[in-house]
C-alpha positions in Angstrom: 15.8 -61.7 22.2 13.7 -62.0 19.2 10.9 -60.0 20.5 13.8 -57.0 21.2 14.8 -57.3 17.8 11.3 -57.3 16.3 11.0 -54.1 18.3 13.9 -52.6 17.4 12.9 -53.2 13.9 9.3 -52.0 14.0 10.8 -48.3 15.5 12.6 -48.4 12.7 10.6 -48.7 10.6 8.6 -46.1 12.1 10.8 -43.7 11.9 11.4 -44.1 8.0 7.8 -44.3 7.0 7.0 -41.2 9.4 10.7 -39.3 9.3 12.3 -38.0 12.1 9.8 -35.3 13.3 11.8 -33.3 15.7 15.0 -32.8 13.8 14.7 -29.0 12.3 15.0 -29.0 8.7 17.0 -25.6 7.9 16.7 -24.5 4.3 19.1 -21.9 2.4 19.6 -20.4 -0.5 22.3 -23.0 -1.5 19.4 -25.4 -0.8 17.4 -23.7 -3.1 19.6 -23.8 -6.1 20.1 -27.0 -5.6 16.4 -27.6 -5.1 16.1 -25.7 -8.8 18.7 -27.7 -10.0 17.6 -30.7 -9.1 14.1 -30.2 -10.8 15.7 -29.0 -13.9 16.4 -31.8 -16.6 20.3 -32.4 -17.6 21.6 -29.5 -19.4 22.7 -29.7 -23.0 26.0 -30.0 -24.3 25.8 -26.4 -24.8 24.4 -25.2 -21.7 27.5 -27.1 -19.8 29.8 -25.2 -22.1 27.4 -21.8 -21.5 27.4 -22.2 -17.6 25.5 -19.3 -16.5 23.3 -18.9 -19.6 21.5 -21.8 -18.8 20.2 -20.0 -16.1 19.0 -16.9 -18.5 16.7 -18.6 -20.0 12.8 -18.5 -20.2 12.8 -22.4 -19.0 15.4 -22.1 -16.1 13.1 -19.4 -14.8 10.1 -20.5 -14.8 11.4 -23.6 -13.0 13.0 -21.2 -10.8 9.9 -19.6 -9.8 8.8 -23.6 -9.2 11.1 -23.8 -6.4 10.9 -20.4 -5.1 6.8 -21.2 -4.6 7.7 -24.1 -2.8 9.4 -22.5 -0.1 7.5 -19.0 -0.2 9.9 -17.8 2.2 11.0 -14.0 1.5 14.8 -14.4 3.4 15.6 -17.4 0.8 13.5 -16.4 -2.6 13.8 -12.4 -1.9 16.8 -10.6 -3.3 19.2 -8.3 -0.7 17.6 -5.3 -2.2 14.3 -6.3 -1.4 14.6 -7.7 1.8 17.1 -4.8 3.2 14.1 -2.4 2.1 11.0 -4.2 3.8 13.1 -5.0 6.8 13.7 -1.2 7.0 9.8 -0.7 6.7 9.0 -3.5 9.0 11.6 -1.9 11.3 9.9 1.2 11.6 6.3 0.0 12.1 7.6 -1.7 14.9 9.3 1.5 16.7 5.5 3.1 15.5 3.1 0.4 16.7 2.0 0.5 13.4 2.0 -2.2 10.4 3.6 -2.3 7.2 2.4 -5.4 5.8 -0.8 -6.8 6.2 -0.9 -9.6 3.4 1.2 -12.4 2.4 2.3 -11.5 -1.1 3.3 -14.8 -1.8 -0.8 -16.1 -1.8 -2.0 -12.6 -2.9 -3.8 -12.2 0.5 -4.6 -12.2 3.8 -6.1 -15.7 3.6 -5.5 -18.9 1.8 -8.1 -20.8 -0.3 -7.9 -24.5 0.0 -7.6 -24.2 -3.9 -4.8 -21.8 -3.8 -2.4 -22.0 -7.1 -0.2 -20.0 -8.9 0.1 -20.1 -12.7 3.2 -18.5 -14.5 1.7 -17.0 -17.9 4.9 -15.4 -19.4 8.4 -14.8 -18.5 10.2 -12.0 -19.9 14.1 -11.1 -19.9 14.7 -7.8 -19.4 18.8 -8.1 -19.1 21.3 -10.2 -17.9 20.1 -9.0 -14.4 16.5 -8.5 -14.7 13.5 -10.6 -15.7 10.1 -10.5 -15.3 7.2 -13.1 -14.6 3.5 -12.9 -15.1 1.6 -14.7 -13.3 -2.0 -15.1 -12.4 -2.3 -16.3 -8.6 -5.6 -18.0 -7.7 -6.6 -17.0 -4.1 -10.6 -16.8 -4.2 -10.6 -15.6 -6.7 -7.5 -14.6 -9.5 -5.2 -11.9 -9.2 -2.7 -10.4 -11.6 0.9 -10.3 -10.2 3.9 -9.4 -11.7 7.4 -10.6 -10.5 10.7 -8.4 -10.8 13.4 -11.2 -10.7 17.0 -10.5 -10.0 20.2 -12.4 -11.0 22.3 -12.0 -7.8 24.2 -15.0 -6.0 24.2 -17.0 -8.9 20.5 -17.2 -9.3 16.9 -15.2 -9.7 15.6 -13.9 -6.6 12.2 -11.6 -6.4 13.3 -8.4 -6.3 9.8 -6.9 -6.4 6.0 -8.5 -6.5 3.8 -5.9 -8.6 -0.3 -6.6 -7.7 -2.9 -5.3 -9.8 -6.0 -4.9 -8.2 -9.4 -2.5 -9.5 -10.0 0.6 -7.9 -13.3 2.7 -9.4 -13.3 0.1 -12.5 -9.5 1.0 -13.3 -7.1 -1.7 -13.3 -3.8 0.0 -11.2 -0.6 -1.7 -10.5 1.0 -1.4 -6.9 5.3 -2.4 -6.3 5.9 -3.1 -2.8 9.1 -1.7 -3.3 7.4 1.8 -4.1 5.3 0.5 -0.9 8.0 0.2 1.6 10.1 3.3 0.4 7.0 5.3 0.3 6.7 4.5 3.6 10.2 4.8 5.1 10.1 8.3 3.6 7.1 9.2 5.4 8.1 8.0 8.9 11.8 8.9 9.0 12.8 10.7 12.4 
C-alpha cells in the first residue's frame, strides 16, 4: 500500500514540476488583456476613476507591446483591419501559387538570432485611436521598425509594422499594409 502511494505521489509530483504537456493551451485576446493587465502595476486612484485612459498612456503601451511580443501571434496582437487585409493577400497567393509574405515581421526576418530582442525606443499618441511605437529590433543585426497601434476591443492591437531597410545608401520605409493592398490591386480577377 505504501509503495502505491509513494507512486502516486511521485507522478504527481511529476506532473507539477513538468506541467501537463499534452493539454493545448489556447490563448485569446481576452488572454492577452489580461496578460497586459496582469503585468501592469495597480492603477492609481485616478486611473480607476479614468477607466480607459489608463490604457492611453505612454506606460500602458509600452507594456502592451510587452505582451503582444510575447505571444507574436498576428490573429491575437493584429487589429481586424490588418488581419482582414493580409488574409486577403495571403488568399490570393494561394489561388496564384505565389507568396505574399516571406518574413516574419514580428523578428524582422526570415531567420531568428539566438540573440534576438526587441527594444521599444519611443511611443507616440497619435489620437485616441492611434499610436505609434519605435522600436529597434535586433535580428543579426538592428533594424528600424515602426508600429501603427490601434485602439479597438478595448485594447492596442498592431495595425501596421513599418521596416526601414537601405536601398542604394537611402534609408526607405516600407507598410505592409501598402504591401498587401498593393498587391491585392495587382492580382484582382
Amino acid at each position: 500500500m505504501q509503495k502505491r502511494t509513494s507512486l502516486a505521489f511521485l507522478a504527481i509530483m511529476m506532473l507539477v514540476a513538468c506541467g501537463d504537456k499534452t493539454s493545448k493551451t489556447t490563448v485569446d485576446a481576452d488572454s492577452l488583456n489580461a496578460d497586459t493587465l496582469l503585468s501592469s502595476p495597480a492603477p492609481s486612484l485616478r486611473e480607476r476613476a479614468g477607466g480607459e485612459a489608463a490604457k492611453h498612456t505612454q506606460e500602458y503601451i509600452s507594456q502592451r507591446i510587452d505582451t503582444i511580443y510575447k505571444y507574436k501571434n498576428d490573429a491575437m496582437c493584429c487589429s481586424k483591419r490588418y488581419n482582414d487585409l493580409t488574409n486577403k493577400a495571403c488568399k490570393i497567393a494561394d489561388e496564384l501559387d505565389d507568396l505574399f509574405i516571406d518574413c516574419d515581421h514580428w523578428v524582422a526576418g526570415q531567420d531568428i538570432d539566438p540573440k534576438w530582442s526587441y527594444k521599444v525606443n519611443n511611443i507616440k499618441i497619435e489620437s485616441d485611436s492611434i499610436a505609434w511605437a519605435e522600436m529597434t529590433i535586433h535580428n543579426f543585426s538592428n533594424q528600424k521598425v515602426r508600429l501603427k497601434l490601434l485602439y479597438e476591443r478595448d485594447d492596442w492591437f498592431v495595425d501596421d509594422f513599418l521596416t526601414t531597410y537601405v536601398e542604394n545608401g537611402v534609408a526607405k520605409e516600407i507598410s505592409e499594409q501598402e504591401n498587401a493592398r498593393d498587391y491585392i490591386s495587382k492580382n484582382k480577377k
